[in-house]
C-alpha cells in the first residue's frame, strides 16, 4: 500500500491510500482505493505534520488487511450442512426386510404369474411397497403413494396402477402363499409340534366431527369393527395360513366355522387356542376433502367403493409382514415389537447427494444388523454407492436352515 496525492477538478489535492493488484483476466495492473483520507488543505489544519500522519494511516490500513490474508483451516462437520427437508430422508432399515422379502422369492413368483397371464402391471413392485411400508412404517396414517420415497426401492409404477394391481394380487394370493410355505418348509423353518390359532381384529376409524379433516386423533375418533383375520401359526409363531371372515370374534359360531375350515384345509388335528380381547392392528381412515383414504392401499376411495380386493390385498401384505418380522425375531432373538421400533426409527439423511448419515443406532439395532449380515449399516456415514451395493446384496439374499450356523 502507498499514499497517493491526486489533483481534483476543484483544484484541491486529495490524499488516498492505494493498492495495486494484478488482474489475470485483463492481464494488467489495477489500482484500488483502500481509504480516502481527505483534502490536503483541510488535513493541514488538524494535523500539523501531515506527511507523518498520512504514513501512519497507510501502516494502519496494512495491519487491518493482514488478517484476511492468513490461511485458516476450517473443518465443517457434515451434520451442520444437512438439509432437514423430508425429501432428503430415507428409511435405511428397509434394507433388512427387503432381504427377507427377496429370500422368500416373492418377486420371482409374482413376475412369473404376471408373465404367464400377460398382465402388463408391475404387481411385484406394488406388493413390495405395500409390505415394506407395512413393516417399516407400521403406524403411518398416510397412503402408500405418499411414502414411496422413504425407502430404497424402485417404485416403477404410477399412482393409478395401485388400485388396478389389487385384483391381480387376489388372484395370485393362494399360489403365492403356497410358494412361501414351500420355501420355509424346505429350509426347515416350520415347527409343527404345536399349532396356534389366532384372531386379529381389524378396525377402521372415523372422526366424530365432520369438520375434523386434518387428521384423526384418539379423542376425536370412534371405532367401528370391520373385518377379522384368522391365523394358524407354528410353534415358533410363524404363520402358514390365514383366512378372512366377518362377524363378532366373541361369537362362538363364527370362531368355530372359521377354525373348522382352516383345520380341514391344512389337515391339522391338534392346536392351542388363544382368544384375543383387544385389537392389534387398526385400519385407519383419513379424511381429505370429500374422500376417505385407506391406510396403505389406495390414494382415494370412498367407503362404499372399498371392495374385497382391497381387503384381501391388505391382508396379504399384513400376512407377509408378520412372516418377515417373526423371521427376523427368530434370527436375532429380539422381540417383534423391538424389531418394528428399530426398523421404523432407522432413518438416514442425504448430504450433497453423495453421503447418507444414519440418525439412529442402538444396541438392539446393531444386534439386528449383525444377525442378518448387514453390519455395514452400523456405520455413521455411508456413501450412495455403498448403499446401492447393500441393496443389491439384499435382493440376492437366500434362505438358510436356522439350525445351521452362518458366517
GROMACS .gro file of C-alpha atoms in nm:
model
  407
    1UNK     CA    1   0.000   0.000   0.000
    2UNK     CA    2   0.110   0.354  -0.062
    3UNK     CA    3  -0.003   0.715  -0.026
    4UNK     CA    4  -0.129   0.893  -0.338
    5UNK     CA    5  -0.182   1.265  -0.390
    6UNK     CA    6  -0.423   1.350  -0.671
    7UNK     CA    7  -0.544   1.686  -0.806
    8UNK     CA    8  -0.923   1.722  -0.808
    9UNK     CA    9  -1.128   1.925  -1.057
   10UNK     CA   10  -1.193   2.189  -0.793
   11UNK     CA   11  -0.817   2.250  -0.764
   12UNK     CA   12  -0.773   2.083  -0.426
   13UNK     CA   13  -0.529   1.798  -0.352
   14UNK     CA   14  -0.675   1.472  -0.217
   15UNK     CA   15  -0.484   1.212  -0.014
   16UNK     CA   16  -0.576   0.842  -0.057
   17UNK     CA   17  -0.439   0.505   0.049
   18UNK     CA   18  -0.397   0.293  -0.265
   19UNK     CA   19  -0.305  -0.065  -0.352
   20UNK     CA   20  -0.206  -0.221  -0.684
   21UNK     CA   21  -0.328  -0.569  -0.782
   22UNK     CA   22  -0.265  -0.782  -1.091
   23UNK     CA   23  -0.575  -0.872  -1.294
   24UNK     CA   24  -0.520  -1.213  -1.458
   25UNK     CA   25  -0.820  -1.177  -1.687
   26UNK     CA   26  -0.732  -0.828  -1.815
   27UNK     CA   27  -0.357  -0.902  -1.800
   28UNK     CA   28  -0.275  -0.565  -1.642
   29UNK     CA   29  -0.232  -0.391  -1.306
   30UNK     CA   30  -0.540  -0.241  -1.144
   31UNK     CA   31  -0.532   0.036  -0.882
   32UNK     CA   32  -0.775   0.015  -0.590
   33UNK     CA   33  -0.858   0.288  -0.340
   34UNK     CA   34  -0.841   0.141   0.009
   35UNK     CA   35  -0.933   0.457   0.202
   36UNK     CA   36  -0.975   0.828   0.122
   37UNK     CA   37  -0.804   1.043   0.390
   38UNK     CA   38  -0.939   1.381   0.276
   39UNK     CA   39  -0.824   1.709   0.119
   40UNK     CA   40  -0.467   1.817   0.193
   41UNK     CA   41  -0.571   2.176   0.276
   42UNK     CA   42  -0.819   2.057   0.540
   43UNK     CA   43  -0.580   1.800   0.687
   44UNK     CA   44  -0.306   2.060   0.742
   45UNK     CA   45  -0.539   2.247   0.977
   46UNK     CA   46  -0.595   1.941   1.200
   47UNK     CA   47  -0.256   1.769   1.159
   48UNK     CA   48   0.050   1.998   1.151
   49UNK     CA   49   0.278   1.714   1.031
   50UNK     CA   50   0.056   1.578   0.755
   51UNK     CA   51   0.319   1.351   0.598
   52UNK     CA   52   0.390   1.165   0.925
   53UNK     CA   53   0.019   1.129   0.996
   54UNK     CA   54  -0.053   1.004   0.643
   55UNK     CA   55   0.225   0.741   0.669
   56UNK     CA   56   0.076   0.618   0.997
   57UNK     CA   57  -0.263   0.578   0.823
   58UNK     CA   58  -0.102   0.369   0.549
   59UNK     CA   59   0.055   0.140   0.811
   60UNK     CA   60  -0.282   0.111   0.989
   61UNK     CA   61  -0.453   0.001   0.668
   62UNK     CA   62  -0.179  -0.254   0.605
   63UNK     CA   63  -0.227  -0.403   0.954
   64UNK     CA   64  -0.604  -0.423   0.910
   65UNK     CA   65  -0.570  -0.601   0.576
   66UNK     CA   66  -0.323  -0.857   0.704
   67UNK     CA   67  -0.588  -1.067   0.886
   68UNK     CA   68  -0.784  -1.184   0.578
   69UNK     CA   69  -0.457  -1.295   0.417
   70UNK     CA   70  -0.388  -1.554   0.687
   71UNK     CA   71  -0.473  -1.915   0.593
   72UNK     CA   72  -0.717  -2.066   0.839
   73UNK     CA   73  -0.812  -2.436   0.829
   74UNK     CA   74  -1.187  -2.465   0.887
   75UNK     CA   75  -1.344  -2.807   0.947
   76UNK     CA   76  -1.720  -2.821   0.894
   77UNK     CA   77  -1.896  -3.127   1.028
   78UNK     CA   78  -2.124  -3.286   0.763
   79UNK     CA   79  -2.417  -3.278   1.007
   80UNK     CA   80  -2.400  -2.896   1.006
   81UNK     CA   81  -2.484  -2.892   0.636
   82UNK     CA   82  -2.780  -3.128   0.649
   83UNK     CA   83  -3.099  -3.012   0.485
   84UNK     CA   84  -3.372  -3.124   0.722
   85UNK     CA   85  -3.621  -3.143   0.439
   86UNK     CA   86  -3.807  -3.475   0.448
   87UNK     CA   87  -3.729  -3.531   0.080
   88UNK     CA   88  -3.366  -3.595   0.180
   89UNK     CA   89  -3.458  -3.862   0.434
   90UNK     CA   90  -3.496  -4.234   0.371
   91UNK     CA   91  -3.555  -4.535   0.591
   92UNK     CA   92  -3.227  -4.723   0.573
   93UNK     CA   93  -3.373  -5.001   0.788
   94UNK     CA   94  -3.594  -5.104   0.494
   95UNK     CA   95  -3.295  -5.293   0.350
   96UNK     CA   96  -3.335  -5.554   0.626
   97UNK     CA   97  -3.694  -5.666   0.548
   98UNK     CA   98  -3.610  -5.638   0.178
   99UNK     CA   99  -3.351  -5.913   0.225
  100UNK     CA  100  -3.610  -6.147   0.383
  101UNK     CA  101  -3.862  -6.049   0.114
  102UNK     CA  102  -3.610  -6.146  -0.154
  103UNK     CA  103  -3.519  -6.469   0.026
  104UNK     CA  104  -3.885  -6.574   0.016
  105UNK     CA  105  -3.875  -6.546  -0.364
  106UNK     CA  106  -4.191  -6.333  -0.378
  107UNK     CA  107  -4.069  -6.113  -0.663
  108UNK     CA  108  -3.987  -6.407  -0.888
  109UNK     CA  109  -4.314  -6.583  -0.811
  110UNK     CA  110  -4.532  -6.282  -0.893
  111UNK     CA  111  -4.334  -6.191  -1.204
  112UNK     CA  112  -4.377  -6.545  -1.335
  113UNK     CA  113  -4.750  -6.528  -1.264
  114UNK     CA  114  -4.798  -6.192  -1.440
  115UNK     CA  115  -4.585  -6.304  -1.735
  116UNK     CA  116  -4.784  -6.626  -1.771
  117UNK     CA  117  -5.118  -6.444  -1.766
  118UNK     CA  118  -4.984  -6.149  -1.973
  119UNK     CA  119  -5.060  -5.887  -1.709
  120UNK     CA  120  -4.888  -5.556  -1.802
  121UNK     CA  121  -4.894  -5.409  -1.449
  122UNK     CA  122  -4.590  -5.412  -1.221
  123UNK     CA  123  -4.774  -5.604  -0.950
  124UNK     CA  124  -4.449  -5.713  -0.785
  125UNK     CA  125  -4.342  -5.353  -0.717
  126UNK     CA  126  -4.685  -5.269  -0.572
  127UNK     CA  127  -4.680  -5.563  -0.330
  128UNK     CA  128  -4.320  -5.489  -0.229
  129UNK     CA  129  -4.412  -5.131  -0.146
  130UNK     CA  130  -4.720  -5.249   0.044
  131UNK     CA  131  -4.518  -5.492   0.255
  132UNK     CA  132  -4.216  -5.268   0.323
  133UNK     CA  133  -4.439  -4.975   0.415
  134UNK     CA  134  -4.630  -5.207   0.646
  135UNK     CA  135  -4.309  -5.326   0.817
  136UNK     CA  136  -4.107  -5.002   0.837
  137UNK     CA  137  -4.389  -4.751   0.874
  138UNK     CA  138  -4.625  -4.954   1.088
  139UNK     CA  139  -4.822  -4.664   1.238
  140UNK     CA  140  -4.830  -4.435   0.936
  141UNK     CA  141  -5.157  -4.255   0.863
  142UNK     CA  142  -5.054  -4.166   0.507
  143UNK     CA  143  -5.148  -4.355   0.190
  144UNK     CA  144  -4.878  -4.575   0.046
  145UNK     CA  145  -4.816  -4.347  -0.252
  146UNK     CA  146  -4.704  -4.066  -0.020
  147UNK     CA  147  -4.448  -4.293   0.150
  148UNK     CA  148  -4.290  -4.444  -0.162
  149UNK     CA  149  -3.985  -4.212  -0.150
  150UNK     CA  150  -3.898  -4.318   0.206
  151UNK     CA  151  -3.742  -4.650   0.106
  152UNK     CA  152  -3.452  -4.769  -0.108
  153UNK     CA  153  -3.679  -4.943  -0.358
  154UNK     CA  154  -3.776  -4.859  -0.714
  155UNK     CA  155  -4.144  -4.770  -0.747
  156UNK     CA  156  -4.171  -4.823  -1.121
  157UNK     CA  157  -4.546  -4.770  -1.144
  158UNK     CA  158  -4.798  -4.489  -1.146
  159UNK     CA  159  -5.038  -4.388  -0.872
  160UNK     CA  160  -5.340  -4.526  -1.056
  161UNK     CA  161  -5.167  -4.863  -1.101
  162UNK     CA  162  -5.203  -4.940  -0.730
  163UNK     CA  163  -5.579  -4.992  -0.744
  164UNK     CA  164  -5.558  -5.198  -1.065
  165UNK     CA  165  -5.290  -5.424  -0.919
  166UNK     CA  166  -5.506  -5.525  -0.622
  167UNK     CA  167  -5.726  -5.759  -0.827
  168UNK     CA  168  -5.417  -5.939  -0.955
  169UNK     CA  169  -5.286  -5.978  -0.600
  170UNK     CA  170  -5.612  -6.150  -0.506
  171UNK     CA  171  -5.573  -6.393  -0.797
  172UNK     CA  172  -5.216  -6.486  -0.704
  173UNK     CA  173  -5.276  -6.499  -0.327
  174UNK     CA  174  -5.319  -6.877  -0.293
  175UNK     CA  175  -5.032  -6.957  -0.529
  176UNK     CA  176  -4.802  -6.709  -0.352
  177UNK     CA  177  -4.882  -6.837  -0.003
  178UNK     CA  178  -4.808  -7.195  -0.110
  179UNK     CA  179  -4.478  -7.081  -0.258
  180UNK     CA  180  -4.378  -6.904   0.067
  181UNK     CA  181  -4.469  -7.210   0.273
  182UNK     CA  182  -4.269  -7.433   0.040
  183UNK     CA  183  -3.958  -7.213   0.078
  184UNK     CA  184  -3.993  -7.205   0.457
  185UNK     CA  185  -4.053  -7.580   0.473
  186UNK     CA  186  -3.754  -7.665   0.254
  187UNK     CA  187  -3.528  -7.465   0.485
  188UNK     CA  188  -3.688  -7.632   0.789
  189UNK     CA  189  -3.815  -7.313   0.949
  190UNK     CA  190  -4.155  -7.452   1.047
  191UNK     CA  191  -4.204  -7.648   1.368
  192UNK     CA  192  -4.544  -7.818   1.368
  193UNK     CA  193  -4.503  -7.974   1.712
  194UNK     CA  194  -4.785  -7.740   1.814
  195UNK     CA  195  -5.027  -7.524   1.617
  196UNK     CA  196  -5.170  -7.193   1.737
  197UNK     CA  197  -5.496  -7.035   1.627
  198UNK     CA  198  -5.503  -6.656   1.641
  199UNK     CA  199  -5.772  -6.398   1.565
  200UNK     CA  200  -5.677  -6.041   1.474
  201UNK     CA  201  -5.941  -5.771   1.471
  202UNK     CA  202  -5.904  -5.504   1.204
  203UNK     CA  203  -6.076  -5.172   1.270
  204UNK     CA  204  -6.134  -4.855   1.080
  205UNK     CA  205  -6.175  -4.518   1.246
  206UNK     CA  206  -6.392  -4.222   1.150
  207UNK     CA  207  -6.389  -3.874   1.309
  208UNK     CA  208  -6.675  -3.779   1.537
  209UNK     CA  209  -6.688  -3.427   1.393
  210UNK     CA  210  -6.730  -3.381   1.020
  211UNK     CA  211  -6.504  -3.076   1.019
  212UNK     CA  212  -6.207  -3.276   1.151
  213UNK     CA  213  -6.037  -3.334   0.815
  214UNK     CA  214  -5.673  -3.268   0.905
  215UNK     CA  215  -5.624  -3.596   1.085
  216UNK     CA  216  -5.766  -3.843   1.328
  217UNK     CA  217  -5.685  -3.831   1.697
  218UNK     CA  218  -5.776  -4.075   1.970
  219UNK     CA  219  -6.008  -3.834   2.147
  220UNK     CA  220  -6.199  -3.746   1.828
  221UNK     CA  221  -6.243  -4.090   1.673
  222UNK     CA  222  -6.490  -4.371   1.705
  223UNK     CA  223  -6.400  -4.732   1.631
  224UNK     CA  224  -6.621  -4.949   1.414
  225UNK     CA  225  -6.544  -5.316   1.369
  226UNK     CA  226  -6.458  -5.405   1.014
  227UNK     CA  227  -6.304  -5.745   0.929
  228UNK     CA  228  -6.107  -6.022   1.101
  229UNK     CA  229  -5.805  -6.230   1.013
  230UNK     CA  230  -5.782  -6.588   1.138
  231UNK     CA  231  -5.425  -6.721   1.151
  232UNK     CA  232  -5.271  -7.061   1.202
  233UNK     CA  233  -4.911  -7.042   1.331
  234UNK     CA  234  -4.648  -7.300   1.413
  235UNK     CA  235  -4.467  -7.347   1.745
  236UNK     CA  236  -4.238  -7.050   1.669
  237UNK     CA  237  -4.528  -6.821   1.585
  238UNK     CA  238  -4.461  -6.831   1.209
  239UNK     CA  239  -4.797  -6.807   1.026
  240UNK     CA  240  -4.857  -7.055   0.746
  241UNK     CA  241  -5.222  -6.992   0.654
  242UNK     CA  242  -5.483  -6.720   0.706
  243UNK     CA  243  -5.849  -6.664   0.633
  244UNK     CA  244  -6.073  -6.360   0.630
  245UNK     CA  245  -6.419  -6.368   0.783
  246UNK     CA  246  -6.675  -6.129   0.927
  247UNK     CA  247  -6.873  -6.132   1.247
  248UNK     CA  248  -6.806  -6.080   1.614
  249UNK     CA  249  -6.499  -6.268   1.737
  250UNK     CA  250  -6.677  -6.328   2.069
  251UNK     CA  251  -6.942  -6.524   1.880
  252UNK     CA  252  -6.855  -6.893   1.919
  253UNK     CA  253  -7.029  -6.993   1.595
  254UNK     CA  254  -6.810  -6.756   1.391
  255UNK     CA  255  -6.495  -6.882   1.558
  256UNK     CA  256  -6.594  -7.244   1.508
  257UNK     CA  257  -6.678  -7.203   1.139
  258UNK     CA  258  -6.350  -7.028   1.062
  259UNK     CA  259  -6.149  -7.275   1.266
  260UNK     CA  260  -6.308  -7.588   1.117
  261UNK     CA  261  -6.250  -7.468   0.762
  262UNK     CA  262  -5.883  -7.394   0.827
  263UNK     CA  263  -5.821  -7.720   1.010
  264UNK     CA  264  -5.973  -7.919   0.726
  265UNK     CA  265  -5.773  -7.738   0.456
  266UNK     CA  266  -5.441  -7.776   0.640
  267UNK     CA  267  -5.507  -8.126   0.783
  268UNK     CA  268  -5.436  -8.013   1.139
  269UNK     CA  269  -5.559  -8.243   1.417
  270UNK     CA  270  -5.438  -8.065   1.732
  271UNK     CA  271  -5.390  -7.700   1.820
  272UNK     CA  272  -5.383  -7.446   2.103
  273UNK     CA  273  -5.647  -7.173   2.113
  274UNK     CA  274  -5.561  -6.822   2.236
  275UNK     CA  275  -5.857  -6.580   2.234
  276UNK     CA  276  -5.798  -6.211   2.168
  277UNK     CA  277  -5.988  -5.945   2.357
  278UNK     CA  278  -5.811  -5.641   2.210
  279UNK     CA  279  -5.718  -5.540   1.859
  280UNK     CA  280  -5.357  -5.549   1.744
  281UNK     CA  281  -5.389  -5.351   1.427
  282UNK     CA  282  -5.613  -5.067   1.314
  283UNK     CA  283  -5.707  -4.977   0.960
  284UNK     CA  284  -5.725  -4.601   0.986
  285UNK     CA  285  -5.931  -4.392   0.752
  286UNK     CA  286  -5.811  -4.044   0.671
  287UNK     CA  287  -6.037  -3.758   0.571
  288UNK     CA  288  -5.931  -3.534   0.285
  289UNK     CA  289  -6.197  -3.308   0.142
  290UNK     CA  290  -6.483  -3.545   0.045
  291UNK     CA  291  -6.281  -3.868   0.016
  292UNK     CA  292  -6.167  -4.120   0.272
  293UNK     CA  293  -5.824  -4.277   0.248
  294UNK     CA  294  -5.731  -4.627   0.350
  295UNK     CA  295  -5.408  -4.676   0.544
  296UNK     CA  296  -5.179  -4.821   0.277
  297UNK     CA  297  -5.390  -4.935  -0.016
  298UNK     CA  298  -5.534  -4.675  -0.247
  299UNK     CA  299  -5.499  -4.297  -0.256
  300UNK     CA  300  -5.865  -4.204  -0.295
  301UNK     CA  301  -6.152  -4.445  -0.242
  302UNK     CA  302  -6.487  -4.379  -0.084
  303UNK     CA  303  -6.608  -4.620   0.181
  304UNK     CA  304  -6.872  -4.775  -0.042
  305UNK     CA  305  -6.605  -4.849  -0.309
  306UNK     CA  306  -6.384  -5.044  -0.069
  307UNK     CA  307  -6.407  -5.381  -0.245
  308UNK     CA  308  -6.297  -5.727  -0.139
  309UNK     CA  309  -5.980  -5.682  -0.345
  310UNK     CA  310  -5.869  -5.400  -0.115
  311UNK     CA  311  -5.926  -5.610   0.195
  312UNK     CA  312  -5.755  -5.918   0.053
  313UNK     CA  313  -5.453  -5.718  -0.067
  314UNK     CA  314  -5.422  -5.556   0.274
  315UNK     CA  315  -5.444  -5.896   0.442
  316UNK     CA  316  -5.182  -6.041   0.208
  317UNK     CA  317  -4.941  -5.755   0.287
  318UNK     CA  318  -5.010  -5.797   0.660
  319UNK     CA  319  -4.957  -6.173   0.634
  320UNK     CA  320  -4.618  -6.134   0.464
  321UNK     CA  321  -4.533  -5.859   0.713
  322UNK     CA  322  -4.589  -6.099   1.004
  323UNK     CA  323  -4.372  -6.365   0.838
  324UNK     CA  324  -4.086  -6.118   0.783
  325UNK     CA  325  -4.095  -5.971   1.134
  326UNK     CA  326  -4.127  -6.312   1.300
  327UNK     CA  327  -3.840  -6.449   1.089
  328UNK     CA  328  -3.620  -6.155   1.192
  329UNK     CA  329  -3.720  -6.220   1.553
  330UNK     CA  330  -3.610  -6.584   1.530
  331UNK     CA  331  -3.279  -6.488   1.367
  332UNK     CA  332  -3.190  -6.204   1.604
  333UNK     CA  333  -3.372  -6.331   1.921
  334UNK     CA  334  -3.523  -5.983   1.957
  335UNK     CA  335  -3.896  -5.930   2.031
  336UNK     CA  336  -4.115  -5.842   1.733
  337UNK     CA  337  -4.216  -5.509   1.890
  338UNK     CA  338  -3.848  -5.416   1.931
  339UNK     CA  339  -3.774  -5.504   1.568
  340UNK     CA  340  -4.063  -5.292   1.441
  341UNK     CA  341  -3.944  -4.998   1.652
  342UNK     CA  342  -3.585  -5.027   1.530
  343UNK     CA  343  -3.685  -5.057   1.164
  344UNK     CA  344  -3.916  -4.757   1.193
  345UNK     CA  345  -3.653  -4.531   1.352
  346UNK     CA  346  -3.351  -4.631   1.140
  347UNK     CA  347  -3.366  -4.326   0.915
  348UNK     CA  348  -3.083  -4.161   0.722
  349UNK     CA  349  -3.032  -3.812   0.580
  350UNK     CA  350  -2.867  -3.739   0.245
  351UNK     CA  351  -2.585  -3.483   0.232
  352UNK     CA  352  -2.482  -3.332  -0.103
  353UNK     CA  353  -2.636  -3.628  -0.292
  354UNK     CA  354  -2.333  -3.840  -0.203
  355UNK     CA  355  -2.335  -3.925   0.168
  356UNK     CA  356  -2.600  -4.069   0.399
  357UNK     CA  357  -2.587  -4.004   0.773
  358UNK     CA  358  -2.752  -4.260   0.998
  359UNK     CA  359  -2.956  -4.082   1.266
  360UNK     CA  360  -3.039  -4.380   1.488
  361UNK     CA  361  -2.826  -4.654   1.639
  362UNK     CA  362  -2.880  -4.868   1.947
  363UNK     CA  363  -2.755  -5.200   2.081
  364UNK     CA  364  -3.072  -5.367   1.950
  365UNK     CA  365  -3.025  -5.224   1.601
  366UNK     CA  366  -2.664  -5.350   1.599
  367UNK     CA  367  -2.782  -5.696   1.701
  368UNK     CA  368  -3.044  -5.696   1.427
  369UNK     CA  369  -2.798  -5.582   1.158
  370UNK     CA  370  -2.532  -5.834   1.257
  371UNK     CA  371  -2.780  -6.121   1.263
  372UNK     CA  372  -2.889  -6.066   0.901
  373UNK     CA  373  -2.539  -5.991   0.768
  374UNK     CA  374  -2.565  -5.614   0.721
  375UNK     CA  375  -2.311  -5.495   0.977
  376UNK     CA  376  -2.204  -5.214   0.739
  377UNK     CA  377  -2.529  -5.033   0.817
  378UNK     CA  378  -2.391  -4.964   1.164
  379UNK     CA  379  -2.156  -4.702   1.020
  380UNK     CA  380  -2.244  -4.340   1.087
  381UNK     CA  381  -2.169  -4.236   0.728
  382UNK     CA  382  -2.242  -4.436   0.413
  383UNK     CA  383  -2.191  -4.337   0.052
  384UNK     CA  384  -2.469  -4.369  -0.203
  385UNK     CA  385  -2.265  -4.626  -0.395
  386UNK     CA  386  -2.223  -4.835  -0.079
  387UNK     CA  387  -2.597  -4.829  -0.009
  388UNK     CA  388  -2.672  -4.937  -0.367
  389UNK     CA  389  -2.433  -5.226  -0.319
  390UNK     CA  390  -2.613  -5.326   0.003
  391UNK     CA  391  -2.950  -5.309  -0.176
  392UNK     CA  392  -2.818  -5.540  -0.447
  393UNK     CA  393  -2.687  -5.772  -0.177
  394UNK     CA  394  -3.031  -5.773  -0.012
  395UNK     CA  395  -3.205  -5.854  -0.341
  396UNK     CA  396  -2.989  -6.169  -0.377
  397UNK     CA  397  -3.040  -6.297  -0.023
  398UNK     CA  398  -3.114  -6.670   0.012
  399UNK     CA  399  -3.285  -6.852   0.297
  400UNK     CA  400  -3.085  -7.087   0.516
  401UNK     CA  401  -3.152  -7.354   0.773
  402UNK     CA  402  -3.199  -7.177   1.110
  403UNK     CA  403  -3.022  -7.464   1.287
  404UNK     CA  404  -2.709  -7.420   1.073
  405UNK     CA  405  -2.454  -7.156   1.183
  406UNK     CA  406  -2.397  -6.875   0.934
  407UNK     CA  407  -2.079  -6.683   0.861
   0.00000   0.00000   0.00000
